[in-house]
Amino acid sequence: MLQAGTRQGLLTSVFRLPVPSHITSRLQAKGTTPPYSIKPAPPSSSRPLLTTMATADPAQQPESAHNVCIEQFSRWIPALSASSYKGQQGKIGVVGGCVEYTGAPFFAAHSAHKVGADLTYCISMPEAAPVLKGFSPDMMVMPYLPDTNDEQAASFRRYEPKLQGIIGRMSALIVGPGLGDDPGTVKVAIKIIKMACERDLPLLIDGSGLNIVAKDPSIIKGYKNCILTPNVAELGRLAKAVGVQLEGPVSTAWQEAAPQVAAAFEGPVLVSKGPADIITDGCTTLSCEVASGLKRSGGQGDIMAGVVATFVSWSRAAQKGPGGGLLPSVEALPITSNLDTASLLVSAYAGCAVLRTASNKAFRLKGRSLMAPDIIEHLAEALEHQFPNA
Ligand SMILES: NC(=O)C1=CN([C@@H]2O[C@H](COP(=O)(O)OP(=O)(O)OC[C@H]3O[C@@H](n4cnc5c(N)ncnc54)[C@H](OP(=O)(O)O)[C@@H]3O)[C@@H](O)[C@H]2O)[C@@H](O)CC1
Ligand SMILES: Nc1ncnc2c1ncn2[C@@H]1O[C@H](COP(=O)(O)OP(=O)(O)OP(=O)(O)O)[C@@H](O)[C@H]1O
């Protein structure tokens, strides 16, 4: 049996903040590693970026942000009932899949399905479509993304009504896994992002989609129904695009700047992926440090995209129902963001916790041979582990 590492050393090295031992022991007793830091005020370069909620007296210790997020999110998980109908548990779209990359959009869509969504759609380039259909009969594949060559044939105009129809049905949309960088494809991806913004559709931008945003941040600036999920290399490109200076070569130390990068986007929530997943809108910052696996196979970020998008669609649906707002315990946290943004922060936190738990469980079985599909197979178990009463 392989052991996954604890996060305490990493938390200290990334944020240079000690984790109080009473928090460590309390959370480890629940089978979790110390999971949080929270920052109530906008970032300032002269102050530490994150502060813990620790107080001198453990009896006065506020409930951990981890527990609060998990409790809040558990109330948003839709009940399974004999009267529910197809689609109620989430209709998740993925825009991606090109000649080079077919795994990434599949991992994102398949993870959404495996964690609980009812329907998944993939809008891909025609060359990727047969491969994607072969991976899974569950995913509906629409080969409507043109490349530069067939853009001249106005293929977007041909498909625009169909795209409007599909996007109108979705409960969340992921743009970018395995999208590639063909200029014709990118143009259409930007049009799809704009369609989503016009409909106030929850949007998650990952992978190649982040390169589009890094070239023109105005595409997404100010859109509050959006989550950006960069790895550290992508974070660096986003930071440069919005004028945030990062020192030295690409490294996880860059994650300290995540709140400033998010603040510069003036709306979207940013999930900076790494040893800790930093979830921030620039006002409130959560750090998810639930134990993960130790193998960094490609595709883990794609899985996270599928899980987080599904969770956001659940939270949005629950908020429309009776009692769908934030629990008083969440309101008691120094979350300075509005209700919609706070629910994105909580949903993203829950998604990171589930992905990391699944990665940890899969790693214990597979060790060095762990690959993305092994993690996907543990998503349901990880969901149950984090939300036993849901
Ligand atoms: N099976 C498929 O179809 C998959 C397809 N995918 C799709 O591929 C597309 C391009 O995505 P991407 O991930 O290859 O490119 P990007 O993020 O620009 O560069 C990554 C590089 O950044 C670096 N780096 C990262 N972290 C670092 C760190 N902590 N510290 C230091 N360096 C660090 C490191 O660079 P290296 O050191 O190897 O030179 C790493 O290799 C995108 O559409 C995506 O969705 C993937 O989802 C995978 C599965
Ligand atoms: N050093 C680390 N320690 C623990 N977990 C990590 C570490 N780095 C990444 N992870 C986990 O893997 C997830 C994906 O991060 P990664 O940097 O691999 O994303 P990515 O490059 O976008 O992935 P993809 O290969 O899908 O494109 C993170 O959210 C985190 O949960």
Short mmCIF file of C-alpha atoms and ligand atoms in Angstrom, two decimals:
data_model
loop_
_atom_site.label_atom_id
_atom_site.label_comp_id
_atom_site.label_asym_id
_atom_site.label_seq_id
_atom_site.Cartn_x
_atom_site.Cartn_y
_atom_site.Cartn_z
CA MET A 1 0.00 0.00 0.00
CA LEU A 2 1.41 3.34 -0.95
CA GLN A 3 1.00 6.36 1.26
CA ALA A 4 0.02 9.71 -0.10
CA GLY A 5 1.75 12.64 1.59
CA THR A 6 0.13 14.97 4.08
CA ARG A 7 -0.27 18.58 3.14
CA GLN A 8 1.10 20.29 6.24
CA GLY A 9 4.65 20.70 4.94
CA LEU A 10 3.38 21.95 1.60
CA LEU A 11 1.06 24.47 3.17
CA THR A 12 3.94 25.85 5.15
CA SER A 13 6.27 26.04 2.18
CA VAL A 14 3.78 27.54 -0.25
CA PHE A 15 2.31 30.16 2.05
CA ARG A 16 4.94 30.28 4.76
CA LEU A 17 2.25 29.90 7.39
CA PRO A 18 2.30 27.28 10.13
CA VAL A 19 -0.79 25.11 10.49
CA PRO A 20 -1.88 25.09 14.14
CA SER A 21 -1.45 21.59 15.53
CA HIS A 22 -4.94 21.46 17.04
CA ILE A 23 -6.41 22.01 13.57
CA THR A 24 -4.14 19.36 12.07
CA SER A 25 -5.12 16.75 14.61
CA ARG A 26 -8.82 17.58 14.50
CA LEU A 27 -9.02 17.25 10.74
CA GLN A 28 -6.76 14.23 10.48
CA ALA A 29 -9.01 12.52 12.98
CA LYS A 30 -11.77 12.93 10.40
CA GLY A 31 -9.60 11.35 7.71
CA THR A 32 -8.73 14.64 6.09
CA THR A 33 -5.60 16.76 6.10
CA PRO A 34 -5.70 20.40 7.18
CA PRO A 35 -7.56 22.06 4.42
CA TYR A 36 -7.82 25.76 4.66
CA SER A 37 -6.67 29.25 4.76
CA ILE A 38 -9.01 32.10 4.22
CA LYS A 39 -8.42 35.69 3.38
CA PRO A 40 -11.14 38.19 4.07
CA ALA A 41 -9.75 41.34 2.48
CA PRO A 42 -8.52 42.25 -1.01
CA PRO A 43 -4.86 41.40 -1.57
CA SER A 44 -2.06 43.80 -1.00
CA SER A 45 1.49 43.15 -2.11
CA SER A 46 2.82 44.34 1.26
CA ARG A 47 0.81 41.81 3.32
CA PRO A 48 0.83 38.01 3.45
CA LEU A 49 -1.53 36.76 0.78
CA LEU A 50 -3.33 34.28 2.96
CA THR A 51 -4.13 34.22 6.63
CA THR A 52 -5.43 31.31 8.65
CA MET A 53 -8.47 31.55 10.86
CA ALA A 54 -6.53 30.25 13.87
CA THR A 55 -7.02 31.94 17.20
CA ALA A 56 -4.91 31.49 20.33
CA ASP A 57 -7.65 29.59 22.15
CA PRO A 58 -8.71 26.39 20.36
CA ALA A 59 -12.10 26.64 22.07
CA GLN A 60 -12.62 29.92 20.23
CA GLN A 61 -11.49 28.45 16.93
CA PRO A 62 -14.12 29.20 14.28
CA GLU A 63 -15.44 26.20 12.43
CA SER A 64 -12.98 25.36 9.70
CA ALA A 65 -13.66 26.67 6.23
CA HIS A 66 -13.32 23.11 5.00
CA ASN A 67 -16.14 21.86 7.20
CA VAL A 68 -18.32 24.84 6.41
CA CYS A 69 -17.86 24.43 2.64
CA ILE A 70 -18.51 20.70 2.83
CA GLU A 71 -21.62 21.18 4.97
CA GLN A 72 -22.95 23.91 2.69
CA PHE A 73 -22.29 21.96 -0.48
CA SER A 74 -23.87 18.77 0.90
CA ARG A 75 -27.17 20.68 0.97
CA TRP A 76 -26.86 21.49 -2.69
CA ILE A 77 -26.36 17.89 -3.86
CA PRO A 78 -29.61 17.00 -5.62
CA ALA A 79 -31.62 14.15 -4.14
CA LEU A 80 -32.09 11.06 -6.28
CA SER A 81 -35.78 10.25 -6.38
CA ALA A 82 -38.21 8.09 -8.30
CA SER A 83 -39.86 11.23 -9.66
CA SER A 84 -36.74 12.89 -11.05
CA TYR A 85 -36.33 13.13 -14.79
CA LYS A 86 -33.37 13.00 -17.18
CA GLY A 87 -31.28 16.13 -17.04
CA GLN A 88 -32.16 17.30 -13.55
CA GLN A 89 -28.80 16.14 -12.18
CA GLY A 90 -26.90 18.25 -14.70
CA LYS A 91 -26.37 18.72 -18.43
CA ILE A 92 -22.70 19.46 -18.91
CA GLY A 93 -21.12 20.61 -22.17
CA VAL A 94 -17.44 20.48 -23.10
CA VAL A 95 -15.98 22.51 -25.98
CA GLY A 96 -12.76 20.75 -26.99
CA GLY A 97 -11.26 17.87 -28.89
CA CYS A 98 -8.99 18.39 -31.87
CA VAL A 99 -6.57 16.37 -33.98
CA GLU A 100 -3.93 16.36 -31.25
CA TYR A 101 -6.04 15.95 -28.13
CA THR A 102 -9.04 13.68 -27.62
CA GLY A 103 -8.34 12.47 -24.08
CA ALA A 104 -8.85 15.83 -22.35
CA PRO A 105 -12.47 16.51 -23.43
CA PHE A 106 -13.37 12.88 -22.78
CA PHE A 107 -11.93 12.99 -19.25
CA ALA A 108 -13.85 16.20 -18.50
CA ALA A 109 -17.20 14.94 -19.84
CA HIS A 110 -16.84 11.41 -18.48
CA SER A 111 -15.95 12.77 -15.01
CA ALA A 112 -19.03 14.97 -15.04
CA HIS A 113 -21.11 11.89 -15.82
CA LYS A 114 -19.37 9.69 -13.26
CA VAL A 115 -19.73 12.21 -10.44
CA GLY A 116 -23.45 12.46 -11.08
CA ALA A 117 -24.48 14.53 -14.14
CA ASP A 118 -27.22 13.06 -16.35
CA LEU A 119 -26.17 14.23 -19.80
CA THR A 120 -22.86 15.25 -21.35
CA TYR A 121 -22.19 16.92 -24.68
CA CYS A 122 -18.89 17.44 -26.44
CA ILE A 123 -18.55 20.07 -29.17
CA SER A 124 -15.38 19.05 -31.00
CA MET A 125 -13.55 19.36 -34.29
CA PRO A 126 -14.78 16.85 -36.90
CA GLU A 127 -11.49 14.90 -36.86
CA ALA A 128 -11.85 14.24 -33.12
CA ALA A 129 -15.51 13.27 -33.18
CA PRO A 130 -15.30 9.58 -34.23
CA VAL A 131 -12.57 8.98 -31.67
CA LEU A 132 -14.62 10.63 -28.93
CA LYS A 133 -17.73 8.67 -29.88
CA GLY A 134 -15.64 5.50 -29.69
CA PHE A 135 -14.49 6.32 -26.17
CA SER A 136 -18.00 6.51 -24.80
CA PRO A 137 -21.53 5.96 -26.05
CA ASP A 138 -22.80 8.13 -23.16
CA MET A 139 -21.30 11.37 -24.42
CA MET A 140 -23.15 13.18 -27.21
CA VAL A 141 -20.55 14.41 -29.68
CA MET A 142 -21.22 17.37 -31.97
CA PRO A 143 -18.48 17.90 -34.61
CA TYR A 144 -19.29 21.60 -35.02
CA LEU A 145 -15.88 23.24 -34.44
CA PRO A 146 -14.29 24.32 -37.73
CA ASP A 147 -10.58 24.74 -38.33
CA THR A 148 -9.01 27.56 -40.33
CA ASN A 149 -9.48 25.69 -43.62
CA ASP A 150 -13.20 25.07 -43.39
CA GLU A 151 -13.90 28.37 -41.63
CA GLN A 152 -13.94 29.91 -45.12
CA ALA A 153 -16.88 27.66 -45.91
CA ALA A 154 -18.78 29.48 -43.14
CA SER A 155 -19.21 26.30 -41.20
CA PHE A 156 -19.83 28.27 -38.02
CA ARG A 157 -22.82 30.00 -39.60
CA ARG A 158 -24.05 26.58 -40.69
CA TYR A 159 -23.86 25.26 -37.16
CA GLU A 160 -24.75 28.39 -35.21
CA PRO A 161 -28.47 27.59 -34.77
CA LYS A 162 -27.62 24.07 -33.59
CA LEU A 163 -25.03 25.42 -31.17
CA GLN A 164 -27.50 27.97 -29.81
CA GLY A 165 -29.98 25.14 -29.23
CA ILE A 166 -27.50 22.86 -27.44
CA ILE A 167 -26.01 25.61 -25.32
CA GLY A 168 -29.50 26.72 -24.35
CA ARG A 169 -30.11 23.28 -22.82
CA MET A 170 -26.91 23.03 -20.81
CA SER A 171 -26.62 23.66 -17.09
CA ALA A 172 -22.87 24.38 -17.25
CA LEU A 173 -20.27 24.65 -20.00
CA ILE A 174 -16.56 23.82 -19.96
CA VAL A 175 -14.43 25.44 -22.66
CA GLY A 176 -10.90 24.39 -23.45
CA PRO A 177 -9.87 20.81 -22.61
CA GLY A 178 -7.95 19.63 -25.67
CA LEU A 179 -9.27 22.50 -27.79
CA GLY A 180 -5.90 23.26 -29.40
CA ASP A 181 -4.92 26.56 -30.95
CA ASP A 182 -6.12 26.54 -34.55
CA PRO A 183 -7.12 30.18 -35.28
CA GLY A 184 -10.42 29.13 -36.91
CA THR A 185 -11.34 26.92 -33.95
CA VAL A 186 -10.36 29.63 -31.48
CA LYS A 187 -12.63 32.16 -33.23
CA VAL A 188 -15.62 29.85 -32.83
CA ALA A 189 -14.70 29.04 -29.24
CA ILE A 190 -14.79 32.78 -28.49
CA LYS A 191 -18.25 32.99 -30.07
CA ILE A 192 -19.40 30.09 -27.89
CA ILE A 193 -18.02 31.82 -24.76
CA LYS A 194 -19.98 34.94 -25.73
CA MET A 195 -23.17 32.87 -26.20
CA ALA A 196 -22.68 31.45 -22.70
CA CYS A 197 -22.15 34.92 -21.20
CA GLU A 198 -25.30 36.25 -22.91
CA ARG A 199 -27.29 33.43 -21.30
CA ASP A 200 -25.61 33.80 -17.90
CA LEU A 201 -24.64 30.11 -18.23
CA PRO A 202 -22.09 28.87 -15.66
CA LEU A 203 -18.82 28.69 -17.55
CA LEU A 204 -15.57 26.91 -16.66
CA ILE A 205 -12.49 27.70 -18.73
CA ASP A 206 -9.56 25.26 -18.67
CA GLY A 207 -6.63 24.06 -20.78
CA SER A 208 -6.41 25.67 -24.23
CA GLY A 209 -9.38 27.91 -23.30
CA LEU A 210 -7.10 29.67 -20.82
CA ASN A 211 -4.67 30.51 -23.63
CA ILE A 212 -7.55 32.23 -25.44
CA VAL A 213 -8.33 34.27 -22.32
CA ALA A 214 -4.63 35.06 -21.82
CA LYS A 215 -4.53 36.54 -25.33
CA ASP A 216 -7.62 38.70 -24.65
CA PRO A 217 -8.76 38.89 -21.01
CA SER A 218 -11.64 41.19 -21.98
CA ILE A 219 -13.51 38.12 -23.32
CA ILE A 220 -14.26 37.09 -19.76
CA LYS A 221 -13.42 40.12 -17.62
CA GLY A 222 -16.29 41.03 -15.30
CA TYR A 223 -18.29 37.81 -15.97
CA LYS A 224 -19.26 36.58 -12.53
CA ASN A 225 -20.66 33.20 -13.55
CA CYS A 226 -17.25 31.88 -14.51
CA ILE A 227 -14.43 29.74 -13.09
CA LEU A 228 -10.90 29.76 -14.52
CA THR A 229 -8.84 26.65 -13.61
CA PRO A 230 -5.17 27.26 -14.48
CA ASN A 231 -2.20 25.03 -13.67
CA VAL A 232 0.82 27.10 -12.72
CA ALA A 233 2.04 27.52 -16.32
CA GLU A 234 -1.42 28.76 -17.34
CA LEU A 235 -1.57 30.98 -14.24
CA GLY A 236 1.65 32.60 -15.42
CA ARG A 237 0.13 33.40 -18.82
CA LEU A 238 -3.04 34.80 -17.23
CA ALA A 239 -0.98 36.91 -14.80
CA LYS A 240 1.07 38.38 -17.64
CA ALA A 241 -2.10 39.19 -19.54
CA VAL A 242 -3.53 41.24 -16.66
CA GLY A 243 -0.25 42.89 -15.67
CA VAL A 244 0.56 40.90 -12.51
CA GLN A 245 4.34 40.44 -12.21
CA LEU A 246 5.54 36.93 -11.33
CA GLU A 247 9.15 36.36 -10.32
CA GLY A 248 11.47 33.59 -11.54
CA PRO A 249 10.77 30.44 -13.58
CA VAL A 250 7.41 28.66 -13.59
CA SER A 251 6.79 27.23 -10.12
CA THR A 252 4.07 26.66 -7.55
CA ALA A 253 5.33 29.76 -5.70
CA TRP A 254 3.39 31.66 -8.36
CA GLN A 255 0.18 30.45 -6.72
CA GLU A 256 0.64 33.17 -4.10
CA ALA A 257 -0.36 35.67 -6.77
CA ALA A 258 -3.64 33.89 -7.54
CA PRO A 259 -5.80 36.40 -5.58
CA GLN A 260 -4.24 39.34 -7.45
CA VAL A 261 -4.79 37.66 -10.81
CA ALA A 262 -8.40 36.89 -9.88
CA ALA A 263 -8.97 40.46 -8.68
CA ALA A 264 -7.74 41.76 -12.04
CA PHE A 265 -10.44 39.73 -13.83
CA GLU A 266 -13.10 41.52 -11.75
CA GLY A 267 -15.62 38.70 -11.62
CA PRO A 268 -14.51 35.16 -12.41
CA VAL A 269 -13.40 32.81 -9.65
CA LEU A 270 -9.91 31.42 -10.17
CA VAL A 271 -8.87 27.91 -9.11
CA SER A 272 -5.08 27.78 -9.15
CA LYS A 273 -4.19 24.07 -9.29
CA GLY A 274 -1.15 22.66 -7.50
CA PRO A 275 -0.02 21.13 -4.19
CA ALA A 276 -2.84 23.18 -2.70
CA ASP A 277 -5.75 24.24 -4.90
CA ILE A 278 -6.19 27.98 -4.31
CA ILE A 279 -9.76 29.12 -4.91
CA THR A 280 -10.20 32.86 -5.03
CA ASP A 281 -12.18 35.73 -6.47
CA GLY A 282 -9.62 38.24 -5.21
CA CYS A 283 -11.71 39.05 -2.11
CA THR A 284 -12.03 35.63 -0.49
CA THR A 285 -9.41 32.92 -0.79
CA LEU A 286 -9.86 29.26 0.14
CA SER A 287 -7.06 26.73 0.00
CA CYS A 288 -8.02 23.09 -0.55
CA GLU A 289 -5.35 20.80 0.82
CA VAL A 290 -7.26 17.56 1.13
CA ALA A 291 -4.77 14.73 0.58
CA SER A 292 -4.19 13.91 -3.10
CA GLY A 293 -2.26 11.14 -4.85
CA LEU A 294 1.42 11.52 -5.63
CA LYS A 295 1.36 10.68 -9.35
CA ARG A 296 0.95 13.63 -11.70
CA SER A 297 -0.43 11.85 -14.78
CA GLY A 298 -1.98 14.12 -17.39
CA GLY A 299 -5.73 14.55 -17.24
CA GLN A 300 -6.26 15.29 -13.53
CA GLY A 301 -7.06 18.90 -14.33
CA ASP A 302 -9.59 17.77 -16.95
CA ILE A 303 -11.28 15.57 -14.34
CA MET A 304 -11.44 18.49 -11.97
CA ALA A 305 -13.09 20.60 -14.68
CA GLY A 306 -15.86 18.00 -15.13
CA VAL A 307 -16.45 17.65 -11.39
CA VAL A 308 -16.45 21.37 -10.62
CA ALA A 309 -18.75 22.20 -13.55
CA THR A 310 -21.24 19.57 -12.35
CA PHE A 311 -21.08 20.89 -8.80
CA VAL A 312 -21.66 24.46 -9.98
CA SER A 313 -24.72 23.31 -11.94
CA TRP A 314 -26.05 21.60 -8.78
CA SER A 315 -25.51 24.68 -6.65
CA ARG A 316 -27.22 26.93 -9.19
CA ALA A 317 -30.22 24.57 -9.40
CA ALA A 318 -30.46 24.33 -5.59
CA GLN A 319 -30.26 28.08 -5.17
CA LYS A 320 -33.36 28.44 -7.30
CA GLY A 321 -35.28 26.12 -4.94
CA PRO A 322 -36.63 26.77 -1.45
CA GLY A 323 -33.94 27.45 1.16
CA GLY A 324 -31.27 27.43 -1.53
CA GLY A 325 -29.16 30.26 -0.16
CA LEU A 326 -26.03 30.10 1.92
CA LEU A 327 -26.18 28.60 5.40
CA PRO A 328 -25.61 31.01 8.27
CA SER A 329 -22.31 29.22 8.96
CA VAL A 330 -21.05 30.25 5.51
CA GLU A 331 -22.29 33.78 6.02
CA ALA A 332 -20.29 33.77 9.27
CA LEU A 333 -17.08 33.13 7.33
CA PRO A 334 -15.28 36.20 6.09
CA ILE A 335 -16.63 35.63 2.59
CA THR A 336 -16.90 39.13 1.26
CA SER A 337 -18.27 38.06 -2.10
CA ASN A 338 -21.92 38.16 -3.22
CA LEU A 339 -24.12 35.06 -2.99
CA ASP A 340 -23.50 33.91 -6.57
CA THR A 341 -19.74 34.20 -6.26
CA ALA A 342 -19.75 32.63 -2.80
CA SER A 343 -21.59 29.63 -4.23
CA LEU A 344 -18.96 29.30 -6.97
CA LEU A 345 -16.23 29.39 -4.31
CA VAL A 346 -17.98 26.72 -2.22
CA SER A 347 -18.73 24.51 -5.26
CA ALA A 348 -15.17 24.78 -6.55
CA TYR A 349 -13.84 23.92 -3.09
CA ALA A 350 -16.09 20.85 -2.96
CA GLY A 351 -14.97 19.81 -6.46
CA CYS A 352 -11.29 20.11 -5.53
CA ALA A 353 -11.89 18.08 -2.35
CA VAL A 354 -13.60 15.28 -4.31
CA LEU A 355 -10.98 15.20 -7.11
CA ARG A 356 -8.13 15.09 -4.58
CA THR A 357 -9.84 12.35 -2.56
CA ALA A 358 -10.41 10.26 -5.69
CA SER A 359 -6.78 10.78 -6.73
CA ASN A 360 -5.63 9.70 -3.26
CA LYS A 361 -7.77 6.56 -3.26
CA ALA A 362 -6.71 5.60 -6.79
CA PHE A 363 -3.05 6.23 -5.99
CA ARG A 364 -3.18 3.91 -3.00
CA LEU A 365 -4.21 1.12 -5.36
CA LYS A 366 -2.25 1.98 -8.49
CA GLY A 367 0.86 3.81 -7.32
CA ARG A 368 3.15 4.73 -10.20
CA SER A 369 0.87 3.22 -12.79
CA LEU A 370 -1.97 5.62 -11.91
CA MET A 371 -3.63 7.23 -14.91
CA ALA A 372 -6.56 9.60 -15.26
CA PRO A 373 -9.22 6.85 -15.81
CA ASP A 374 -8.19 5.25 -12.49
CA ILE A 375 -9.12 8.50 -10.73
CA ILE A 376 -12.43 8.75 -12.58
CA GLU A 377 -13.35 5.28 -11.32
CA HIS A 378 -13.01 6.55 -7.74
CA LEU A 379 -15.11 9.71 -8.12
CA ALA A 380 -18.35 8.21 -6.79
CA GLU A 381 -16.55 6.75 -3.78
CA ALA A 382 -14.78 10.07 -3.16
CA LEU A 383 -18.10 11.93 -3.33
CA GLU A 384 -19.53 9.56 -0.75
CA HIS A 385 -16.43 9.94 1.42
CA GLN A 386 -16.71 13.72 1.52
CA PHE A 387 -20.53 13.81 1.64
CA PRO A 388 -21.66 10.64 3.45
CA ASN A 389 -25.17 11.97 4.08
CA ALA A 390 -25.86 13.26 0.58
N1 LIG B 1 -4.78 13.15 -22.95
C1 LIG B 1 -5.04 14.40 -23.42
O1 LIG B 1 -5.65 14.57 -24.47
C2 LIG B 1 -4.58 15.56 -22.62
C3 LIG B 1 -4.63 16.82 -23.20
N2 LIG B 1 -4.35 17.94 -22.53
C4 LIG B 1 -4.59 19.20 -23.22
O2 LIG B 1 -3.36 19.60 -23.79
C5 LIG B 1 -3.42 21.01 -24.03
C6 LIG B 1 -2.15 21.63 -23.49
O3 LIG B 1 -2.10 21.46 -22.08
P1 LIG B 1 -0.73 21.20 -21.32
O4 LIG B 1 -1.12 20.82 -19.94
O5 LIG B 1 0.16 20.26 -22.02
O6 LIG B 1 -0.02 22.59 -21.48
P2 LIG B 1 0.38 23.71 -20.45
O7 LIG B 1 -0.54 23.69 -19.28
O8 LIG B 1 0.54 24.98 -21.15
O9 LIG B 1 1.81 23.23 -20.00
C7 LIG B 1 2.06 22.21 -19.07
C8 LIG B 1 3.55 22.33 -18.81
O10 LIG B 1 3.79 23.41 -17.92
C9 LIG B 1 4.87 23.11 -17.09
N3 LIG B 1 4.41 23.03 -15.69
C10 LIG B 1 3.17 22.76 -15.23
N4 LIG B 1 3.15 22.76 -13.91
C11 LIG B 1 4.42 23.04 -13.51
C12 LIG B 1 5.03 23.19 -12.23
N5 LIG B 1 4.33 23.05 -11.09
N6 LIG B 1 6.33 23.49 -12.19
C13 LIG B 1 7.06 23.64 -13.33
N7 LIG B 1 6.50 23.52 -14.58
C14 LIG B 1 5.22 23.22 -14.65
C15 LIG B 1 5.40 21.75 -17.54
O11 LIG B 1 6.34 22.05 -18.56
P3 LIG B 1 7.73 21.20 -18.77
O12 LIG B 1 8.45 21.30 -17.48
O13 LIG B 1 7.26 19.81 -19.09
O14 LIG B 1 8.39 21.88 -19.91
C16 LIG B 1 4.15 21.13 -18.12
O15 LIG B 1 4.41 20.07 -19.01
C17 LIG B 1 -4.68 21.53 -23.32
O16 LIG B 1 -5.70 21.71 -24.26
C18 LIG B 1 -5.03 20.39 -22.40
O17 LIG B 1 -6.42 20.37 -22.11
C19 LIG B 1 -4.00 17.90 -21.12
O18 LIG B 1 -5.21 18.13 -20.43
C20 LIG B 1 -3.37 16.56 -20.74
C21 LIG B 1 -4.15 15.38 -21.21
N1 LIG B 2 2.12 18.93 -6.33
C1 LIG B 2 0.86 18.48 -6.17
N2 LIG B 2 0.49 17.87 -5.02
C2 LIG B 2 -0.74 17.40 -4.86
N3 LIG B 2 -1.72 17.50 -5.78
C3 LIG B 2 -1.42 18.10 -6.92
C4 LIG B 2 -0.11 18.62 -7.19
N4 LIG B 2 -0.13 19.15 -8.42
C5 LIG B 2 -1.37 18.95 -8.89
N5 LIG B 2 -2.13 18.31 -8.01
C6 LIG B 2 -3.54 17.89 -8.16
O1 LIG B 2 -3.79 17.64 -9.53
C7 LIG B 2 -4.78 18.54 -10.00
C8 LIG B 2 -4.48 18.92 -11.43
O2 LIG B 2 -3.34 19.75 -11.47
P1 LIG B 2 -2.41 19.88 -12.74
O3 LIG B 2 -1.38 20.90 -12.45
O4 LIG B 2 -1.95 18.51 -13.16
O5 LIG B 2 -3.48 20.42 -13.80
P2 LIG B 2 -3.43 20.42 -15.38
O6 LIG B 2 -2.03 20.60 -15.88
O7 LIG B 2 -4.43 21.41 -15.83
O8 LIG B 2 -3.95 18.97 -15.71
P3 LIG B 2 -4.23 18.32 -17.16
O9 LIG B 2 -3.15 17.29 -17.32
O10 LIG B 2 -5.58 17.73 -17.05
O11 LIG B 2 -4.17 19.42 -18.18
C9 LIG B 2 -4.73 19.71 -9.01
O12 LIG B 2 -5.93 20.39 -8.93
C10 LIG B 2 -4.43 19.00 -7.71
O13 LIG B 2 -5.62 18.51 -7.14
#
